[in-house]
Tab-separated table of C-alpha atoms in Angstrom:
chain	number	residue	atom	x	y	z
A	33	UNK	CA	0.000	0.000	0.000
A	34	UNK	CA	1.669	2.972	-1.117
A	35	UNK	CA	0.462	6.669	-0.096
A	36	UNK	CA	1.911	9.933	-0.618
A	37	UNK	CA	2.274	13.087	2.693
A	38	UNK	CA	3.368	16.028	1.028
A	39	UNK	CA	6.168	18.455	1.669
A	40	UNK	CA	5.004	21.287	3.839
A	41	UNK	CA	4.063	24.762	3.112
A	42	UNK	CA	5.354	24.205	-0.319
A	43	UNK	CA	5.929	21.355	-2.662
A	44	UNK	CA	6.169	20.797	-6.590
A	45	UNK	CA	5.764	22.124	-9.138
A	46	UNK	CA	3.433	18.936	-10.179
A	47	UNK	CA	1.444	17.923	-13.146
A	48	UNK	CA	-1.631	18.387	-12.455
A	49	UNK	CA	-4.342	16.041	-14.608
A	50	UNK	CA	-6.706	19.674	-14.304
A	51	UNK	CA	-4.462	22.132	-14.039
A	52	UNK	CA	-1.581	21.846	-15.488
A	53	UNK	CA	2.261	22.908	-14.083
A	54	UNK	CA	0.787	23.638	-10.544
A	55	UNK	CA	2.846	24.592	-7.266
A	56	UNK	CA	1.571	23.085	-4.018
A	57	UNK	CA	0.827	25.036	-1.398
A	58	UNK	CA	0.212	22.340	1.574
A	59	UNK	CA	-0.935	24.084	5.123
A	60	UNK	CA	-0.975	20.612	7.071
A	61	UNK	CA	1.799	19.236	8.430
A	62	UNK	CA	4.801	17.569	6.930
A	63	UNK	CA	4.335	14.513	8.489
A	64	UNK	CA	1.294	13.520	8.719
A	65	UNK	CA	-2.615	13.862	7.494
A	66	UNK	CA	-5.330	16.630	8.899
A	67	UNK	CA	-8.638	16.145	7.453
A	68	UNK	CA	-12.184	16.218	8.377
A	69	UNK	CA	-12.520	13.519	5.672
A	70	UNK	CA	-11.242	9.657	5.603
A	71	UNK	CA	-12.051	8.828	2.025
A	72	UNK	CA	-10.829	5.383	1.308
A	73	UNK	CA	-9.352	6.694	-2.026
A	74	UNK	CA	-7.385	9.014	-0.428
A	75	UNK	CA	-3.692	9.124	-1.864
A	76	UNK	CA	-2.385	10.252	1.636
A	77	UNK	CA	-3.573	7.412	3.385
A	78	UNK	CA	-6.454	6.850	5.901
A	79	UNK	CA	-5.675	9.307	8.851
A	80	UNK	CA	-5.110	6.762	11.646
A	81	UNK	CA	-2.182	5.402	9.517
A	82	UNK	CA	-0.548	8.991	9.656
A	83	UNK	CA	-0.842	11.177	12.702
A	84	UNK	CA	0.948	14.126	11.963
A	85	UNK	CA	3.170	14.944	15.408
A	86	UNK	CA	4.571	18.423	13.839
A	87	UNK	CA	2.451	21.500	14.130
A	88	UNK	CA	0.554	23.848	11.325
A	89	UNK	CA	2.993	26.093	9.580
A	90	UNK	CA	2.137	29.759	10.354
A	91	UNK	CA	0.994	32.582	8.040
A	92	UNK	CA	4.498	33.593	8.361
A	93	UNK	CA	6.532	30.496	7.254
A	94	UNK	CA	4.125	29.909	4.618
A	95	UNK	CA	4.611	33.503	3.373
A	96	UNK	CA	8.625	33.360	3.454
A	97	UNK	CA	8.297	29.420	1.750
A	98	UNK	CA	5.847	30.750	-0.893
A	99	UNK	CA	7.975	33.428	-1.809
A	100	UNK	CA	11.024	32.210	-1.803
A	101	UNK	CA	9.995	29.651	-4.267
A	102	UNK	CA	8.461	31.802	-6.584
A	103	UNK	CA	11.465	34.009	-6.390
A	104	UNK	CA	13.230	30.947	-7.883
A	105	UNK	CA	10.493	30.224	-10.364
A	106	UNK	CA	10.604	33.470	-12.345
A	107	UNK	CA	14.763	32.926	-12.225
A	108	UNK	CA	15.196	29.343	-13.258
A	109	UNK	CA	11.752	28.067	-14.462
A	110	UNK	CA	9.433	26.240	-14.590
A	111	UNK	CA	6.621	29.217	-15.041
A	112	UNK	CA	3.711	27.808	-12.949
A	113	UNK	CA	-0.093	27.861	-14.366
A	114	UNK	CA	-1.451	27.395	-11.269
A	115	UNK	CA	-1.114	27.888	-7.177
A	116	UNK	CA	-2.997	24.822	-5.547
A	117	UNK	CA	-3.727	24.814	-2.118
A	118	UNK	CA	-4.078	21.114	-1.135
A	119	UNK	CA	-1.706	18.773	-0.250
A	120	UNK	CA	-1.722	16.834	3.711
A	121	UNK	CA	-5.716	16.782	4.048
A	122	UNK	CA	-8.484	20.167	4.055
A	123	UNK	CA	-6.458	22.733	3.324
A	124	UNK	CA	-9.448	25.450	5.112
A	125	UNK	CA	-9.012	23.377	7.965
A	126	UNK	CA	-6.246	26.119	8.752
A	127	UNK	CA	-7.380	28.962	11.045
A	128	UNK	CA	-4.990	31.698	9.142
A	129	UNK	CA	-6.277	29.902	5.867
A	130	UNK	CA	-8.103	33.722	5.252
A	131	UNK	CA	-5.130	35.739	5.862
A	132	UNK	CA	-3.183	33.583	3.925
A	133	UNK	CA	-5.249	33.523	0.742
A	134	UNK	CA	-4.537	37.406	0.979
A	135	UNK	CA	-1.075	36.891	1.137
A	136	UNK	CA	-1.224	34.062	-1.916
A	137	UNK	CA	-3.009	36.811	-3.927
A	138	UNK	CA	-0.186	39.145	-3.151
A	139	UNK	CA	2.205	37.190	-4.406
A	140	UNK	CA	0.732	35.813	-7.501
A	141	UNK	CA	0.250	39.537	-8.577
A	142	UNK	CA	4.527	40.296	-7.594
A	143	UNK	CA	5.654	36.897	-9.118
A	144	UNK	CA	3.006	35.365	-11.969
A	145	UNK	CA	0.157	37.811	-12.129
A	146	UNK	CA	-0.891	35.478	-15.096
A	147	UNK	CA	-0.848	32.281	-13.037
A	148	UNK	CA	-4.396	31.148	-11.258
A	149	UNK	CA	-4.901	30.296	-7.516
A	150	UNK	CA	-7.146	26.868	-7.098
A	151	UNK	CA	-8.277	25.433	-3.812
A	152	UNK	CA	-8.867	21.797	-3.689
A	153	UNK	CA	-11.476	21.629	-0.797
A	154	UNK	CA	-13.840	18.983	0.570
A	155	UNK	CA	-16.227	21.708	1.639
A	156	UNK	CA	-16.788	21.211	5.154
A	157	UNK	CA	-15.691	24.848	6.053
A	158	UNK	CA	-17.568	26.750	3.348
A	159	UNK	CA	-20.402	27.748	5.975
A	160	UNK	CA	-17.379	29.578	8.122
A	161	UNK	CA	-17.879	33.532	6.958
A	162	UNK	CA	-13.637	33.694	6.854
A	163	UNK	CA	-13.565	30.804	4.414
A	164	UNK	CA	-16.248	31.998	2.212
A	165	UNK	CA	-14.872	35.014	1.426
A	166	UNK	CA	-11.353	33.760	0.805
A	167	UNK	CA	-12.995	31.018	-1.633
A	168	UNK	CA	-15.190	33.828	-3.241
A	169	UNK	CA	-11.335	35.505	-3.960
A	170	UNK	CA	-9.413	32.571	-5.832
A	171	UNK	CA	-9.552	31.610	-9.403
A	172	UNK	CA	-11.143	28.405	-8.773
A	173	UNK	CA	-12.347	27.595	-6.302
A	174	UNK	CA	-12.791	23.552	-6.382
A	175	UNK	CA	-15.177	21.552	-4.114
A	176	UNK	CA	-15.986	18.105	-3.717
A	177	UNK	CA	-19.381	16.542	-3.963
A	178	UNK	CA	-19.008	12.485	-5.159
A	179	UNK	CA	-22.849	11.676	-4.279
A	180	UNK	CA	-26.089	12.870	-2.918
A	181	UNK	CA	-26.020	9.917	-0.839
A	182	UNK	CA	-25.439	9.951	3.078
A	183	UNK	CA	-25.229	6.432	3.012
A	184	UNK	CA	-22.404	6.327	0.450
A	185	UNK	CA	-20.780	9.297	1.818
A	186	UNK	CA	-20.609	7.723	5.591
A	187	UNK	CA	-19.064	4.499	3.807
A	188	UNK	CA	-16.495	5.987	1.240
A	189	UNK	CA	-15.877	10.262	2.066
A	190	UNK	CA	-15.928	8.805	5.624
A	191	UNK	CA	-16.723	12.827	7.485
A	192	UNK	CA	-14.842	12.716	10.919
A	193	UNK	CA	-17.309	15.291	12.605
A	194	UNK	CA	-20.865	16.559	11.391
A	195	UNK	CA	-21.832	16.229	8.390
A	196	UNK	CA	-25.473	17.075	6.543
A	197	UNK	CA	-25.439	17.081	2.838
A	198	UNK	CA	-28.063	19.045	2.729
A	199	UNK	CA	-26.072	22.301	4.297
A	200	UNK	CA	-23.004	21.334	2.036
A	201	UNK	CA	-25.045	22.066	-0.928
A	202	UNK	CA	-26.866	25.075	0.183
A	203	UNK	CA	-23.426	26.328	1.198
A	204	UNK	CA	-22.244	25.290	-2.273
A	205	UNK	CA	-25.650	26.936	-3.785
A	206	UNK	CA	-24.639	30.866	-1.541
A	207	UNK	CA	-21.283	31.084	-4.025
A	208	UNK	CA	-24.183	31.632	-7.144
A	209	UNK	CA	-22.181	29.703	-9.728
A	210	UNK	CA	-18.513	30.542	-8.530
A	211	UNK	CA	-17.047	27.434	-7.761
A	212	UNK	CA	-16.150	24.461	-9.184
A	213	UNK	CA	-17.535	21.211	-8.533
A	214	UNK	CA	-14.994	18.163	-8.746
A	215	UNK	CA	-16.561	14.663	-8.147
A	216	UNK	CA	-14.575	11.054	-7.805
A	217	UNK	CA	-16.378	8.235	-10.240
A	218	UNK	CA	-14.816	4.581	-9.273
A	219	UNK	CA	-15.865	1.087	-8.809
A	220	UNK	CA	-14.758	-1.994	-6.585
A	221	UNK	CA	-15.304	-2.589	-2.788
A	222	UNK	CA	-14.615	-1.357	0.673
A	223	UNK	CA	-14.946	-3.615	3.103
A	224	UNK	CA	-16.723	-6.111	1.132
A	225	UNK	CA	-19.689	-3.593	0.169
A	226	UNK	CA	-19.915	-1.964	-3.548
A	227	UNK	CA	-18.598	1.622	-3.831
A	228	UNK	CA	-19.476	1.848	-7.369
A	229	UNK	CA	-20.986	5.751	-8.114
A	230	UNK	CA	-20.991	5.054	-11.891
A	231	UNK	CA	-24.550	3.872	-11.997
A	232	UNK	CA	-27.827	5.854	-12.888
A	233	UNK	CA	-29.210	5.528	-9.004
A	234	UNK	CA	-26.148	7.308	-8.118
A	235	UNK	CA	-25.670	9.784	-11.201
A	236	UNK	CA	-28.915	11.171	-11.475
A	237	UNK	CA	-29.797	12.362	-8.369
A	238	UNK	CA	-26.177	13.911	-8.272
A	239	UNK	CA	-26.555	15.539	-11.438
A	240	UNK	CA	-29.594	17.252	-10.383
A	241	UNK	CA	-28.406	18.856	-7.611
A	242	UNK	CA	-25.412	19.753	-9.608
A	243	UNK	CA	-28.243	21.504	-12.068
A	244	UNK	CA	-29.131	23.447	-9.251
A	245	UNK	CA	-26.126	24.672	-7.286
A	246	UNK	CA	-25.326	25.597	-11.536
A	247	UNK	CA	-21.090	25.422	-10.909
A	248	UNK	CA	-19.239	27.233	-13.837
A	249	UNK	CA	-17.997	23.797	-14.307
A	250	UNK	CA	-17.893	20.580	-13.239
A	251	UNK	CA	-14.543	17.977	-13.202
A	252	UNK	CA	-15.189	14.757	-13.073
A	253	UNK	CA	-12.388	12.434	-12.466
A	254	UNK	CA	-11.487	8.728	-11.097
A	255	UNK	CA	-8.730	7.260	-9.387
A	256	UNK	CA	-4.998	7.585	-10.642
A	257	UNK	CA	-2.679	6.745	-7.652
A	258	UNK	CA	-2.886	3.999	-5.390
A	259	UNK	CA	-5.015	4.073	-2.822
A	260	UNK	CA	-5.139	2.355	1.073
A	261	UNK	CA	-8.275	0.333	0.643
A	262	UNK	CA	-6.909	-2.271	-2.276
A	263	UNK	CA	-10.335	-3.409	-3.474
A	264	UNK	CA	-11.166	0.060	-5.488
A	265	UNK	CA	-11.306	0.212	-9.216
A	266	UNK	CA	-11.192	2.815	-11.696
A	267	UNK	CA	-14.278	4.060	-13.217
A	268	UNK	CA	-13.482	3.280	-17.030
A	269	UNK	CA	-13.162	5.863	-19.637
A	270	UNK	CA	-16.555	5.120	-21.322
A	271	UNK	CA	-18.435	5.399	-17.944
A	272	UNK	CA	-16.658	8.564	-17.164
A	273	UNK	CA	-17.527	9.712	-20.801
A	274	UNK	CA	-21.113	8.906	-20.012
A	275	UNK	CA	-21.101	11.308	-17.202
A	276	UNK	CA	-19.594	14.074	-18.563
A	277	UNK	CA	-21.933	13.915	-21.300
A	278	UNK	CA	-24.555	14.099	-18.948
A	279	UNK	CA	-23.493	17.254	-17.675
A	280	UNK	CA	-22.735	18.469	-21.018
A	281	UNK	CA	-26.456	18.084	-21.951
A	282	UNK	CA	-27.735	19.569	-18.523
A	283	UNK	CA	-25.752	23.131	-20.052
A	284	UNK	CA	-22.783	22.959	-17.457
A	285	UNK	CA	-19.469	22.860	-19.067
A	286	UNK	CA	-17.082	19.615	-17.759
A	287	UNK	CA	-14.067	18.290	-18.265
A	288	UNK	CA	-13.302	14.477	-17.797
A	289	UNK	CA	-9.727	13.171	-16.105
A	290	UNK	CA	-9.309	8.900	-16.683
């Protein structure tokens, strides 16, 4: 079972499936995971497997780290396309994650005005007022809804506090259109139980919520690194194709990552 914890506050530049060159901007810890989620597919690891011991980088050290890179970046290359806050778990999880957004945006404008800021969020914060805002700020602002289903979300997203679907996509609904909505497709098992999302009961109901939180787009992606349950599969290209169509035809742009 091989995972992946992340460099922190900065690692890459990666290659991004969605986004191209992008520079990771990780506010967790460097050893470990911190996330209100436990998906199964998570390339990190589940979060018992990697308690982070090290503490949250500050506003500060993220500031000097962020910097300095870029400062190397517009000398030696590579030019980035993106800054991507994810990395270690929720990357809103932080409680500076508002003042450092500011200081991101800074930044990007002295380094690579022409380079976009992403957030790869699970969502859980989006009701705090800080968080909002900060979201409302970025390029694209990227949040993760793989089902309607509480059921399937208990079993596979795995929330580690409160969770109610129902507030996630009102929250989701107060951004009116700016955000981005990424979803995981995949089949296989967990635990013996089918975690396949590919199928109509599954897609449907999804894609009409989707209809009416109306994202300016939707990604829809499977699984592309390993993973620490063993029994997942990848959705295949066709099903994803399916999907995206689907969207297509409900008048929401999408793009589609096998």
């Amino acid at each position: 079972m091989s995972t992946v914890i992340y460099p922190s506050p900065i690692f890459g530049p990666v290659h991004s499936r969605r986004l191209g060159v992008s520079l990771g901007i990780n506010l967790l810890p460097a050893d470990g995971k911190f996330c209100t989620f436990d998906c199964v597919y998570c390339e990190c690891g589940f979060n018992a497997d990697h308690r982070p011991h090290q503490k949250l980088p500050t506003r500060e050290e993220v500031y000097h780290a962020l910097e300095t890179r870029l400062q190397a970046m517009k000398q030696h290359g590579p030019k980035p396309d993106v800054l991507t806050f994810a990395g270690n778990g929720e990357p809103t999880a932080h409680p500076q994650f508002s003042a450092i957004m500011e200081d991101t945006l800074c930044l990007r404008e002295k380094y690579f005005p022409e380079a976009k800021v992403s957030v790869l969020s699970n969502a859980t914060f989006i009701h705090k007022p800080d968080v909002f805002e900060a979201l409302n700020k970025v390029d694209n602002n990227i949040l993760k809804l793989d089902t309607i289903d509480a059921v399937y979300i208990n079993k596979v997203d795995r929330p580690t506090g409160h969770y109610d679907v129902q507030q996630i996509i009102d929250g989701m609904k107060a951004f009116k259109g700016n955000l981005i909505i990424q979803t995981l497709f995949m089949k296989g098992t967990f635990e013996g139980e089918s975690v396949d999302n590919t199928t109509d009961n599954y897609v449907l109901p999804w894609l009409e919520v989707v209809k009416e939180i109306s994202p300016r787009q939707v990604m829809i992606y499977t699984i592309d690194r390993e993973t620490p349950a063993p029994d997942l599969l990848k959705a295949t290209p066709e099903e994803l194709d399916r999907i995206g169509e689907l969207v297509r035809q409900a008048g929401l742009p999408c793009s589609v990552s096998y």
